[in-house]
JSON list of C-alpha atoms in Angstrom, two decimals:
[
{"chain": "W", "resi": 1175, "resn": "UNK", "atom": "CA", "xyz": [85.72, -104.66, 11.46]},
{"chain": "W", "resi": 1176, "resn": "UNK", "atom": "CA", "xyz": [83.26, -107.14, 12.78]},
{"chain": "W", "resi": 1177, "resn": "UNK", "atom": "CA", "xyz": [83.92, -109.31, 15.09]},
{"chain": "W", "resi": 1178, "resn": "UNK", "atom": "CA", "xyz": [81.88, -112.65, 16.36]},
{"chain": "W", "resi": 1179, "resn": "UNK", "atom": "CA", "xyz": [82.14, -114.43, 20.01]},
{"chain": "W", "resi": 1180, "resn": "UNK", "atom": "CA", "xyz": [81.03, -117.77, 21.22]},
{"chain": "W", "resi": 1181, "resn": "UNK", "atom": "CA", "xyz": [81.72, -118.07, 24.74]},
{"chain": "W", "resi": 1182, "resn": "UNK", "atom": "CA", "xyz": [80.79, -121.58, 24.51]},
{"chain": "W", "resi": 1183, "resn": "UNK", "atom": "CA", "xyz": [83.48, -124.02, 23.23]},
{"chain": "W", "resi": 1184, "resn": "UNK", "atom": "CA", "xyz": [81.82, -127.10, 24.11]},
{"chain": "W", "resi": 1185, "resn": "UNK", "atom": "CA", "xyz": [77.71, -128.31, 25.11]},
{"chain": "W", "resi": 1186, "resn": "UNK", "atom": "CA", "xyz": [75.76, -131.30, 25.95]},
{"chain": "W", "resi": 1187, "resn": "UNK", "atom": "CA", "xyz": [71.85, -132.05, 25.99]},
{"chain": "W", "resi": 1188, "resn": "UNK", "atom": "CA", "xyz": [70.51, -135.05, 26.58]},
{"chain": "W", "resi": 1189, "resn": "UNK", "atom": "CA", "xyz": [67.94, -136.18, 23.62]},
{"chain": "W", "resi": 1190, "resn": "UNK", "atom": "CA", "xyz": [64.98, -134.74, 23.96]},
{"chain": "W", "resi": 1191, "resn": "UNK", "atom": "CA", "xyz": [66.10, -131.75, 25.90]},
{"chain": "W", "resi": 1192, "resn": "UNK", "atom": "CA", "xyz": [66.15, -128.07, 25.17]},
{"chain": "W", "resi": 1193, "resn": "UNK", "atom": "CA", "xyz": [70.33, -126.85, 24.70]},
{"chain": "W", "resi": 1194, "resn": "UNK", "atom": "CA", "xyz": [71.06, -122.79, 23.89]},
{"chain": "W", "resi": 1195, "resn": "UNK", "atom": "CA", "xyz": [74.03, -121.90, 22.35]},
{"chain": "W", "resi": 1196, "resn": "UNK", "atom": "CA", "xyz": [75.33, -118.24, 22.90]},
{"chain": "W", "resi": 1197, "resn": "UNK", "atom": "CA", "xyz": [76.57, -115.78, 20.48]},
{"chain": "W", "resi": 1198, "resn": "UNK", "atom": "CA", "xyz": [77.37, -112.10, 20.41]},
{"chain": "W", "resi": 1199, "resn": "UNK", "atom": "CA", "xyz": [78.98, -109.72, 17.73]},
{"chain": "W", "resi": 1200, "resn": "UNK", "atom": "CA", "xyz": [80.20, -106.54, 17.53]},
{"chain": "W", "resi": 1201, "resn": "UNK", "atom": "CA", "xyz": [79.41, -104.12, 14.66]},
{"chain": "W", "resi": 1202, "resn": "UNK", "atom": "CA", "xyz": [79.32, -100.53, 13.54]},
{"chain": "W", "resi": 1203, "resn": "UNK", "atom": "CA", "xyz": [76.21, -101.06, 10.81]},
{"chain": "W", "resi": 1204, "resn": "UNK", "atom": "CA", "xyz": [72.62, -101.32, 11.27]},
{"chain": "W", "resi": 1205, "resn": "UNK", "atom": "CA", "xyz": [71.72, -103.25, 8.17]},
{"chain": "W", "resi": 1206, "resn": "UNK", "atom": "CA", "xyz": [72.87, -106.91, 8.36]},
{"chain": "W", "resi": 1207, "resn": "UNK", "atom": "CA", "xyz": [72.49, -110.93, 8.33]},
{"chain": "W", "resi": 1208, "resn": "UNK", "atom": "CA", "xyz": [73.04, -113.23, 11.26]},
{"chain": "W", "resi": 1209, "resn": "UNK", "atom": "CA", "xyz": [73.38, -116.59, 10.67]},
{"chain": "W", "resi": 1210, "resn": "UNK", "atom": "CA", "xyz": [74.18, -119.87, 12.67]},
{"chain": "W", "resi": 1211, "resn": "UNK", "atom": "CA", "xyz": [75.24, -123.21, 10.32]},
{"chain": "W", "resi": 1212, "resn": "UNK", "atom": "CA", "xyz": [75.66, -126.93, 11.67]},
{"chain": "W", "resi": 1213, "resn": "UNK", "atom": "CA", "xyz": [79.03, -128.63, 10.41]},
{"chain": "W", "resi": 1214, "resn": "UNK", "atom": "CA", "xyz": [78.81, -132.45, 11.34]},
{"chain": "W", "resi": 1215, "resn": "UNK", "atom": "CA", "xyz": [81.89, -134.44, 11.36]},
{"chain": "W", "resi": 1216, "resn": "UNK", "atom": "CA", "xyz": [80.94, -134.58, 7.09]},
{"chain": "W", "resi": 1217, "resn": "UNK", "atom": "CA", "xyz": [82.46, -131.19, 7.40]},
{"chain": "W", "resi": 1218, "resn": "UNK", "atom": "CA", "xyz": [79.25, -129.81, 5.09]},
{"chain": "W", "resi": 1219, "resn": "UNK", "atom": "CA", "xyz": [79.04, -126.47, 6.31]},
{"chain": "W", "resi": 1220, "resn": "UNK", "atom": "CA", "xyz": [74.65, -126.25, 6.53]},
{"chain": "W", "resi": 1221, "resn": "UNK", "atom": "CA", "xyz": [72.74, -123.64, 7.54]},
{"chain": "W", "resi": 1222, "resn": "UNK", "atom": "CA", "xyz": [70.40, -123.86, 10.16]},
{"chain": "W", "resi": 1223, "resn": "UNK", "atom": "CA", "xyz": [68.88, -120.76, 10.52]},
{"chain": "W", "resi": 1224, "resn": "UNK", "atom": "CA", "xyz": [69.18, -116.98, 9.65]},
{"chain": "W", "resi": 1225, "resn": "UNK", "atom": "CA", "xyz": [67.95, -113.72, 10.64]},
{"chain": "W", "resi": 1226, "resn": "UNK", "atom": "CA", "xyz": [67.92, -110.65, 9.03]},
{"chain": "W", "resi": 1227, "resn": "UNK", "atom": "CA", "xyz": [68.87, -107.22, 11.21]},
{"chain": "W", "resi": 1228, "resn": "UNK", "atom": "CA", "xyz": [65.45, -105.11, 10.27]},
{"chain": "W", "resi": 1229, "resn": "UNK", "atom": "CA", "xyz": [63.41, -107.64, 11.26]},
{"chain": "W", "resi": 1230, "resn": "UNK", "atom": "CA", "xyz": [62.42, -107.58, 15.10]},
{"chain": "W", "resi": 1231, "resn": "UNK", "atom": "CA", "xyz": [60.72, -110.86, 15.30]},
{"chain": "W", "resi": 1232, "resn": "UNK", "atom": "CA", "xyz": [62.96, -113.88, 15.83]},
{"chain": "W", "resi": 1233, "resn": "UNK", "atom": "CA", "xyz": [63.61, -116.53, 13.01]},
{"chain": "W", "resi": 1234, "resn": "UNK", "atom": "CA", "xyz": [62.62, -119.98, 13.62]},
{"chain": "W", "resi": 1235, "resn": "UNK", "atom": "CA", "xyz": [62.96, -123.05, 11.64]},
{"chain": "W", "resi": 1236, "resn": "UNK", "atom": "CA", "xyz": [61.40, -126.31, 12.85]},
{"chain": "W", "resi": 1237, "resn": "UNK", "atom": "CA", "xyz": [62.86, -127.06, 16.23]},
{"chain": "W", "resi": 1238, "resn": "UNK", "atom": "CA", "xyz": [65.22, -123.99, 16.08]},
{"chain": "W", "resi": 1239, "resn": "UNK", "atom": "CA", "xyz": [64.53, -120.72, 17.16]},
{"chain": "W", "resi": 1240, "resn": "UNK", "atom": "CA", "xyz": [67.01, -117.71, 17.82]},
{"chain": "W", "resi": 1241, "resn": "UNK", "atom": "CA", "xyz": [66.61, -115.25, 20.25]},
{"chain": "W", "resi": 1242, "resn": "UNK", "atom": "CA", "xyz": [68.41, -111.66, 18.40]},
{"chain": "W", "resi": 1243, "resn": "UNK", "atom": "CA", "xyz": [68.51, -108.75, 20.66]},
{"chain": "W", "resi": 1244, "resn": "UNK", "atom": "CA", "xyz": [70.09, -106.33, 18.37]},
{"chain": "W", "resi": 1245, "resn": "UNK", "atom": "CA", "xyz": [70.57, -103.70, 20.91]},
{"chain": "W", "resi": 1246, "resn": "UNK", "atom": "CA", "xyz": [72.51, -105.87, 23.06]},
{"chain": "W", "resi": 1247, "resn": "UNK", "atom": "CA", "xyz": [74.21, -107.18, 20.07]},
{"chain": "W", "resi": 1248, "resn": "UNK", "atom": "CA", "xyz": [73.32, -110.73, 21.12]},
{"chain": "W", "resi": 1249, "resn": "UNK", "atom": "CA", "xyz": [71.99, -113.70, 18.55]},
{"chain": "W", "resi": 1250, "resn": "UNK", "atom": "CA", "xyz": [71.30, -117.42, 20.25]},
{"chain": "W", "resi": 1251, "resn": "UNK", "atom": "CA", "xyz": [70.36, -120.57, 19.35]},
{"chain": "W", "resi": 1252, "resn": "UNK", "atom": "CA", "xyz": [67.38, -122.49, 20.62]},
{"chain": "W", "resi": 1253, "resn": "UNK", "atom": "CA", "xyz": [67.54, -126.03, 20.18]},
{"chain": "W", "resi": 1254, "resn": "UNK", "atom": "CA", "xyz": [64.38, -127.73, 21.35]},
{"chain": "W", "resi": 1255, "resn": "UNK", "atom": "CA", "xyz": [63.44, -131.37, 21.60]},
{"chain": "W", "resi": 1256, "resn": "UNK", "atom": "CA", "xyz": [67.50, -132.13, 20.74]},
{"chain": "W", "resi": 1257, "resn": "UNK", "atom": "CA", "xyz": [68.30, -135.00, 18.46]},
{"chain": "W", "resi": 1258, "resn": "UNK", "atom": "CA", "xyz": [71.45, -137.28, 18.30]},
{"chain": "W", "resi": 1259, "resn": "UNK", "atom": "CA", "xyz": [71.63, -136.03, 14.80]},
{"chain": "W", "resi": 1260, "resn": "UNK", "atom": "CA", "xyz": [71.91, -132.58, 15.99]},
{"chain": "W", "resi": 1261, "resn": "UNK", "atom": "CA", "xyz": [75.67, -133.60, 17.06]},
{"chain": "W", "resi": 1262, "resn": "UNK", "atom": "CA", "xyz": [77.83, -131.52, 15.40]},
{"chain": "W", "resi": 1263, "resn": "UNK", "atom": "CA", "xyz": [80.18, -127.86, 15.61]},
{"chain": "W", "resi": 1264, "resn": "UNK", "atom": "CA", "xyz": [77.62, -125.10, 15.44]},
{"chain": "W", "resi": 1265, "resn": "UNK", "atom": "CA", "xyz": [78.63, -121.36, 14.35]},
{"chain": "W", "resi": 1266, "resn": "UNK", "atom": "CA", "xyz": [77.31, -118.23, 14.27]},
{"chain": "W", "resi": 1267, "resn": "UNK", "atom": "CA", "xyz": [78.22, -115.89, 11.66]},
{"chain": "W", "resi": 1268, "resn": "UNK", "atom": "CA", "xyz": [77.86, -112.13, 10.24]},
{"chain": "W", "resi": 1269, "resn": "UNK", "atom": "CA", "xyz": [77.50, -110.55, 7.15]},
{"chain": "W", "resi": 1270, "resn": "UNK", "atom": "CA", "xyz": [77.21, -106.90, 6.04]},
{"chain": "W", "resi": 1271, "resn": "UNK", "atom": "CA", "xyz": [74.24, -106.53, 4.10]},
{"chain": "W", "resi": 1272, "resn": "UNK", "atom": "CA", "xyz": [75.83, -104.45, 1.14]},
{"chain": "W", "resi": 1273, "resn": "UNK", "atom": "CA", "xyz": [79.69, -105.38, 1.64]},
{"chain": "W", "resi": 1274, "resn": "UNK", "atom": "CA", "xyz": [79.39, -108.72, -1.33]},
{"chain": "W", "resi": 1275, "resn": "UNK", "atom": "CA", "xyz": [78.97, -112.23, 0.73]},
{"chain": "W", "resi": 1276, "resn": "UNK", "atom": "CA", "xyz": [81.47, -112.20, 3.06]},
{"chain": "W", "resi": 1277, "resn": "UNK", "atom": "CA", "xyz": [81.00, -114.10, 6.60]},
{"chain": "W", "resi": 1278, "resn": "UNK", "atom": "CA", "xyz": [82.63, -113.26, 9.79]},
{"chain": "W", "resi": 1279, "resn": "UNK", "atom": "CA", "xyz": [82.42, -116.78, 12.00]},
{"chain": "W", "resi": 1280, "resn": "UNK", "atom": "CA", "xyz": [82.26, -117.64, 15.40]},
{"chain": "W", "resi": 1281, "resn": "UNK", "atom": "CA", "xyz": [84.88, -120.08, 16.89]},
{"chain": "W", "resi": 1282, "resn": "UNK", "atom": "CA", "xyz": [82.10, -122.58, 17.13]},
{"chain": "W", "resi": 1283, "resn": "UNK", "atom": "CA", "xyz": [80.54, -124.36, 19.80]},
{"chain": "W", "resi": 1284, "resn": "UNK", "atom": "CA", "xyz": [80.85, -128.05, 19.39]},
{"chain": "W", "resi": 1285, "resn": "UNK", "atom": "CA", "xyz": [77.20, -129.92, 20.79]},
{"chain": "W", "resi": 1286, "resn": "UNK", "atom": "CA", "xyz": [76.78, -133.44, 21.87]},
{"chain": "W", "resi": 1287, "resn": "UNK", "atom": "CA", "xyz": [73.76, -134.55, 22.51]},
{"chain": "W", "resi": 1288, "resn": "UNK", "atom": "CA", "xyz": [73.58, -137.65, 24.49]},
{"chain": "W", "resi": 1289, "resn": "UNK", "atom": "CA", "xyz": [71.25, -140.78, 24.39]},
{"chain": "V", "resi": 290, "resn": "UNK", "atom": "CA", "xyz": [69.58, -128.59, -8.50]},
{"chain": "V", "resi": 291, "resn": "UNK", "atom": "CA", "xyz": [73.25, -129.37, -7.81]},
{"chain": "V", "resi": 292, "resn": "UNK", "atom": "CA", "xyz": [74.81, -128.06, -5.00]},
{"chain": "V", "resi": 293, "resn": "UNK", "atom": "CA", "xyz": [77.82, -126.37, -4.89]},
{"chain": "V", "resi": 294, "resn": "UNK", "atom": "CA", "xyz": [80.68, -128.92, -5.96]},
{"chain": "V", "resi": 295, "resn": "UNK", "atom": "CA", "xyz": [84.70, -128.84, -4.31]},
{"chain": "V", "resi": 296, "resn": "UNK", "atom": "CA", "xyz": [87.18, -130.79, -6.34]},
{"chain": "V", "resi": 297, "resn": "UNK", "atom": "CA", "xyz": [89.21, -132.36, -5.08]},
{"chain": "V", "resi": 298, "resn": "UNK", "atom": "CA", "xyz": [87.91, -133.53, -1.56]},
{"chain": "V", "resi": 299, "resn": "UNK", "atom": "CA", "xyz": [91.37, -134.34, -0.58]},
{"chain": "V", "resi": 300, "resn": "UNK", "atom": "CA", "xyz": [95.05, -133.52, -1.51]},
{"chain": "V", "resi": 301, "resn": "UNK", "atom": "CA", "xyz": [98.35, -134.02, 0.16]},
{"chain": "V", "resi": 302, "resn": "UNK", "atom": "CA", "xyz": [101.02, -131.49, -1.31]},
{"chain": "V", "resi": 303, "resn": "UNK", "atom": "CA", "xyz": [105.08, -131.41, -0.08]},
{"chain": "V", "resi": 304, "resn": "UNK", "atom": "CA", "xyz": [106.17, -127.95, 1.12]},
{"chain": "V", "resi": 305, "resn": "UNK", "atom": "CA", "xyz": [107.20, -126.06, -1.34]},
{"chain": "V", "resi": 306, "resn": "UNK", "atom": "CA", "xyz": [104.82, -126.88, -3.55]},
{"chain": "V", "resi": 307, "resn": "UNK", "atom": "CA", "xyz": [101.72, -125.03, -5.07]},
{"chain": "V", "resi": 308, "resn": "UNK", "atom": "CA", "xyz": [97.87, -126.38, -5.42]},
{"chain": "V", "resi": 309, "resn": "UNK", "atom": "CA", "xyz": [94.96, -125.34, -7.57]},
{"chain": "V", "resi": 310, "resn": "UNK", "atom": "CA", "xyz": [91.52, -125.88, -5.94]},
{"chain": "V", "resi": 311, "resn": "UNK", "atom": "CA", "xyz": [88.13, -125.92, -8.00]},
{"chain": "V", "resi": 312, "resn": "UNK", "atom": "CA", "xyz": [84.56, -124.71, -6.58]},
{"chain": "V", "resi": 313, "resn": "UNK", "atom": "CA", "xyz": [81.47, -125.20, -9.32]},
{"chain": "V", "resi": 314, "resn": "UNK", "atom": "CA", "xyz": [78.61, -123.29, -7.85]},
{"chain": "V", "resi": 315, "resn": "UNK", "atom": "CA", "xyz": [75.68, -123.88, -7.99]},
{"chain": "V", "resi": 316, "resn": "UNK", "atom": "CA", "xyz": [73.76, -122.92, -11.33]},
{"chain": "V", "resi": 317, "resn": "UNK", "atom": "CA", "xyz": [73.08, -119.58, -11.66]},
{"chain": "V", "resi": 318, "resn": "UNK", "atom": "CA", "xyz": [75.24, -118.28, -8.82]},
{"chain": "V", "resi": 319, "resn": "UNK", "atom": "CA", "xyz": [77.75, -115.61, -9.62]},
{"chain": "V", "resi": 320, "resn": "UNK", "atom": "CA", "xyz": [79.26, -115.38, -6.62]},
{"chain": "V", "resi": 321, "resn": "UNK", "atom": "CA", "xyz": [81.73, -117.32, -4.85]},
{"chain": "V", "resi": 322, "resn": "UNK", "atom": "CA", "xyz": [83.63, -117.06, -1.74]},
{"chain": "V", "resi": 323, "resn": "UNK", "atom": "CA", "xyz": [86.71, -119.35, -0.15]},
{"chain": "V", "resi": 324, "resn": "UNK", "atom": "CA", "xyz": [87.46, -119.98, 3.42]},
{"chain": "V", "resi": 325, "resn": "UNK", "atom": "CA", "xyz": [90.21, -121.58, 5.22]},
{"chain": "V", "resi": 326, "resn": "UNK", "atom": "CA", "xyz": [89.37, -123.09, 8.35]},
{"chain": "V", "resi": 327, "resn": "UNK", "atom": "CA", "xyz": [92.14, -124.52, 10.92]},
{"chain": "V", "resi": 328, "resn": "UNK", "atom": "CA", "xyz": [91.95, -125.90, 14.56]},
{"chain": "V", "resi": 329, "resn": "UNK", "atom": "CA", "xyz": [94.08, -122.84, 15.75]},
{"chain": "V", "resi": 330, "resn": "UNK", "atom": "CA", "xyz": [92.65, -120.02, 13.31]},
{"chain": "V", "resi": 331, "resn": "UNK", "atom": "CA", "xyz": [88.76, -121.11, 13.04]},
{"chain": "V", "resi": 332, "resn": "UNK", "atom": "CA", "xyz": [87.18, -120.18, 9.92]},
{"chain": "V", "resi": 333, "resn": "UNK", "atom": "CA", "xyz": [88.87, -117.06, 8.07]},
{"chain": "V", "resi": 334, "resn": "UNK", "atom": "CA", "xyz": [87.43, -115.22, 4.56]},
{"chain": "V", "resi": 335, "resn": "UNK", "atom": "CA", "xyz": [90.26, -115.64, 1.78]},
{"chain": "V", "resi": 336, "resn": "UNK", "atom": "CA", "xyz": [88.32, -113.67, -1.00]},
{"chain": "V", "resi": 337, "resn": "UNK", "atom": "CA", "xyz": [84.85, -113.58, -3.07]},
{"chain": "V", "resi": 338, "resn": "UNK", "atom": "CA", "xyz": [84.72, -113.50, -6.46]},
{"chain": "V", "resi": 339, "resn": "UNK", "atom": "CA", "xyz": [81.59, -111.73, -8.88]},
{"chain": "V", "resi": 340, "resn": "UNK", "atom": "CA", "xyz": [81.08, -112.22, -12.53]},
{"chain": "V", "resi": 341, "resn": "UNK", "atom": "CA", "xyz": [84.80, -112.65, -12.79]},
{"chain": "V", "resi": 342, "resn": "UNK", "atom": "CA", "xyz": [85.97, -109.70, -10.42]},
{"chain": "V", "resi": 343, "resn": "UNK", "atom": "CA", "xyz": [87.67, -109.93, -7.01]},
{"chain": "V", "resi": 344, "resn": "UNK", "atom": "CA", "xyz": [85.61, -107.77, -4.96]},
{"chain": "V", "resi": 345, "resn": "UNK", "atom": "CA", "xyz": [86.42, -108.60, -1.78]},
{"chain": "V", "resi": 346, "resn": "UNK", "atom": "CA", "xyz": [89.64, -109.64, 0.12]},
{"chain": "V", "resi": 347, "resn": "UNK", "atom": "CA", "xyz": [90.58, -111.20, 3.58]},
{"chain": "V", "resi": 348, "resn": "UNK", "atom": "CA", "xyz": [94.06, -111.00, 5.25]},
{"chain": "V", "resi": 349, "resn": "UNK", "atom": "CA", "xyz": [96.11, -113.62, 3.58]},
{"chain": "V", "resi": 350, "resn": "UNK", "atom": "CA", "xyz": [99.58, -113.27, 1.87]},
{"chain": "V", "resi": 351, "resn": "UNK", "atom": "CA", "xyz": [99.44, -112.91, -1.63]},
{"chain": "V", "resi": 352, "resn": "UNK", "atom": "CA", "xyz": [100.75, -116.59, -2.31]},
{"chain": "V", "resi": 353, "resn": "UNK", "atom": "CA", "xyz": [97.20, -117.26, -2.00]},
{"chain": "V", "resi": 354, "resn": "UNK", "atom": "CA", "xyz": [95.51, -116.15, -5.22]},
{"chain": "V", "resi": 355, "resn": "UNK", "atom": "CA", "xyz": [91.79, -117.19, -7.08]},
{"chain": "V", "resi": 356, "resn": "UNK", "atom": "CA", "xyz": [90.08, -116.63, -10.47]},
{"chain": "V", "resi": 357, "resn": "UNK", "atom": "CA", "xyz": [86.30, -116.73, -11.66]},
{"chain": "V", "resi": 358, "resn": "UNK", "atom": "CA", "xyz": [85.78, -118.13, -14.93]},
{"chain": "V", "resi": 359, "resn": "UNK", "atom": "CA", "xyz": [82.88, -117.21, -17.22]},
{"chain": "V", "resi": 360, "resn": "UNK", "atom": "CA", "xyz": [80.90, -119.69, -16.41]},
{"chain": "V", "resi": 361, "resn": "UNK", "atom": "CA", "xyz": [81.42, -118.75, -12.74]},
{"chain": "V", "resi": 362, "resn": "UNK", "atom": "CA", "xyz": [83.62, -121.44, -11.49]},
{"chain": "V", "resi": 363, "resn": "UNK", "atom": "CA", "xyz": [86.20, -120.51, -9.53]},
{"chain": "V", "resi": 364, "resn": "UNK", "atom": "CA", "xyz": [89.58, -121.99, -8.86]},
{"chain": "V", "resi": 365, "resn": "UNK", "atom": "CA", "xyz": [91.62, -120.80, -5.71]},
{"chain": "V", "resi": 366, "resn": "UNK", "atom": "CA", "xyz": [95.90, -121.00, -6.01]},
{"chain": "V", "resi": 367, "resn": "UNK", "atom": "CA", "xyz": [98.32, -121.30, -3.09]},
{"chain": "V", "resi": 368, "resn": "UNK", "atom": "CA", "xyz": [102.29, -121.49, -4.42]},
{"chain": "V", "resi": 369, "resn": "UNK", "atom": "CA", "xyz": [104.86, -122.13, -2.29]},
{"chain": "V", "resi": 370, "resn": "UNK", "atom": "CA", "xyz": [103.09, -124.32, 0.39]},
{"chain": "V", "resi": 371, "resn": "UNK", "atom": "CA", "xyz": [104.23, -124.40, 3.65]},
{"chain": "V", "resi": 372, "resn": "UNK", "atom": "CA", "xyz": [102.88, -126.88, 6.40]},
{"chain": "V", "resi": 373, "resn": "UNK", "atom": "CA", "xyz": [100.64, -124.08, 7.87]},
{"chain": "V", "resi": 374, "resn": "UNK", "atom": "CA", "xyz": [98.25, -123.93, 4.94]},
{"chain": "V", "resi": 375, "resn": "UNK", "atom": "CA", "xyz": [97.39, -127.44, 5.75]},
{"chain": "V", "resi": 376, "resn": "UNK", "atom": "CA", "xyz": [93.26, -126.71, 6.29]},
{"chain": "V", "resi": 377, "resn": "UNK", "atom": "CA", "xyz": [89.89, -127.76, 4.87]},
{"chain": "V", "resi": 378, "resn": "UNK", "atom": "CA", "xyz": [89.18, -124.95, 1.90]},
{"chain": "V", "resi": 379, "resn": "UNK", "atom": "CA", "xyz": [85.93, -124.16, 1.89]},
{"chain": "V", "resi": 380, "resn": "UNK", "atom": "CA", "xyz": [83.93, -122.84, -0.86]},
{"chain": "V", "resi": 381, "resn": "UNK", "atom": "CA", "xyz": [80.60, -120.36, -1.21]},
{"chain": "V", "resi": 382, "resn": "UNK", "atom": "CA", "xyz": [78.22, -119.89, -3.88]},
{"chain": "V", "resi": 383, "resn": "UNK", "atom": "CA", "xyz": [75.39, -116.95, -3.76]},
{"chain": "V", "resi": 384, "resn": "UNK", "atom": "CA", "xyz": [73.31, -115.51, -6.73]},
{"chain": "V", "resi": 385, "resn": "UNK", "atom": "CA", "xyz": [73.14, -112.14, -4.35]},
{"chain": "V", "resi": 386, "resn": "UNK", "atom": "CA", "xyz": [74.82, -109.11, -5.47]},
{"chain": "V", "resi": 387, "resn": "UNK", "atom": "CA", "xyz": [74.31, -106.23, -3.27]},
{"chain": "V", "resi": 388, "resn": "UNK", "atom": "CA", "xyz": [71.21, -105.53, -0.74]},
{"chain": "V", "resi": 389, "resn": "UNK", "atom": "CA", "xyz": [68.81, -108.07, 0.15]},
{"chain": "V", "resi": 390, "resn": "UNK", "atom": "CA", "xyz": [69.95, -111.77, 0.67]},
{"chain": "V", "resi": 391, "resn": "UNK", "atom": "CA", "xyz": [66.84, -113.40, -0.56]},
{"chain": "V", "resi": 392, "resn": "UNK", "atom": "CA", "xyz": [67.95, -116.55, -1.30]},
{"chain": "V", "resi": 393, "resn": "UNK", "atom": "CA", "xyz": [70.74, -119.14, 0.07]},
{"chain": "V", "resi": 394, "resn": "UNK", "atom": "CA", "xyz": [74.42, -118.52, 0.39]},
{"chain": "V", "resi": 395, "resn": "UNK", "atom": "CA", "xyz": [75.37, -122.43, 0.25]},
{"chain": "V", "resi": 396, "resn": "UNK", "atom": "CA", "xyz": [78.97, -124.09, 1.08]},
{"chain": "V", "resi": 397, "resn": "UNK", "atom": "CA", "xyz": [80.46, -127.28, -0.67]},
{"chain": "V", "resi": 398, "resn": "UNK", "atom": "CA", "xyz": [81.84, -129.72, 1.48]},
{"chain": "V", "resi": 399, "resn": "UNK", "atom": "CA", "xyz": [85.29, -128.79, 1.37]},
{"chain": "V", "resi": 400, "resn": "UNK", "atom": "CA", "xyz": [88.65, -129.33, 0.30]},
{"chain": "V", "resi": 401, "resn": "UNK", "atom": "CA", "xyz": [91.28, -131.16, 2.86]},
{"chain": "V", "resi": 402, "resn": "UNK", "atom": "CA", "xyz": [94.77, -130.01, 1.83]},
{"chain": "V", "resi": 403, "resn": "UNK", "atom": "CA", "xyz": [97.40, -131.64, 3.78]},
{"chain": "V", "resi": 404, "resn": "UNK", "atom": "CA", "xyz": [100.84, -130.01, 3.40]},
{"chain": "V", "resi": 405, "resn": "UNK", "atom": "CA", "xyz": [104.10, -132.11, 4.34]}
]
């Protein structure tokens, strides 16, 4: 079974700053998806930004960048030039990449970002 | 395109009870998945649905059931509530079977059972 940690249950940044958020998994396979997904207090579950196992080079999107270190089993989050609408529960989650869509969350790390 | 669509966004149910949830995903998706999340549990995998087949299960008790329709909505079922099922149901939709994820596996924004 896979497993997902965030060590982090709660982060602030002031605007403008530069926040990471910390994630690491555990897993037998070698083939998989990594994802981390923004849930403001809308509850809309949306994703930010995903990365697929094969792939050494790190996803970004925009002002978010990850930092996977598949060895080390290790996925972060790289927020840069934080926003107050960047306020919201952030998770990181798994998926098996031939196992049908099934995610395996995080508990979440819930980000403030401060005026 | 229309995203993937929860009815209904909130429901308050007496124990004892049982609910039906809807998900309508998003066109052309055949696959949906449900999720519970709770302060105390976090987000947990109920089941997925594919063209009309369960194909994949998480650890709940069997009052919790779904279906897949042909059109590929999908309606989750919990009987016999009791006041721990009170969560937000969360709902899936992907157009991936197997293998490569190319495209989007997109949520709905929820379903907030109460149970008293």
């Amino acid at each position: 079974a896979q497993t997902v940690t965030q060590s982090q249950p709660e982060m602030s940044v002031q605007e403008a700053e530069t926040v990471t958020l910390s994630c690491t998994y555990d897993t037998s396979e070698s083939n998989y998806y990594l994802f981390w997904y923004k849930q403001p207090p809308s509850r809309q579950m949306i994703l930010v930004i995903r990365q697929e196992a094969y792939k050494q080079q790190n996803a970004t999107e925009n002002r978010f960048s990850v930092n996977f270190q598949k060895a080390a089993k290790s996925f972060s989050l790289k927020i840069s030039d934080s926003q107050l609408g960047d306020t919201a529960m952030y998770f990181c989650a798994f998926m098996m990449n031939n196992a049908g869509n099934m995610l395996t969350f995080g508990g979440g790390t819930r980000l403030m970002v401060k005026p | 395109k229309a995203g993937v669509t929860q009815t209904p966004r909130y429901l308050i149910k007496t124990r004892g009870q049982q609910v039906t949830l809807s998900c309508s995903p998003i066109s052309g998706h055949r696959s949906v998945s449900w999720y519970q999340q709770t302060p105390g549990q976090g987000l947990q995998f109920l089941f997925e649905y594919f063209s009309e087949t369960q194909r994949n299960k998480g650890n709940f008790p069997g009052r919790f059931s779904g279906r897949q329709f042909s059109n590929s909505r999908s309606e989750m079922n919990v009987s016999t509530l009791e006041l721990g099922d009170s969560a937000l149901y969360l709902c899936a939709s992907s157009n991936r079977d197997r293998g490569r994820l190319s495209h989007g596996y997109t949520f709905g924004s929820g379903t907030r059972l109460t149970v008293v």
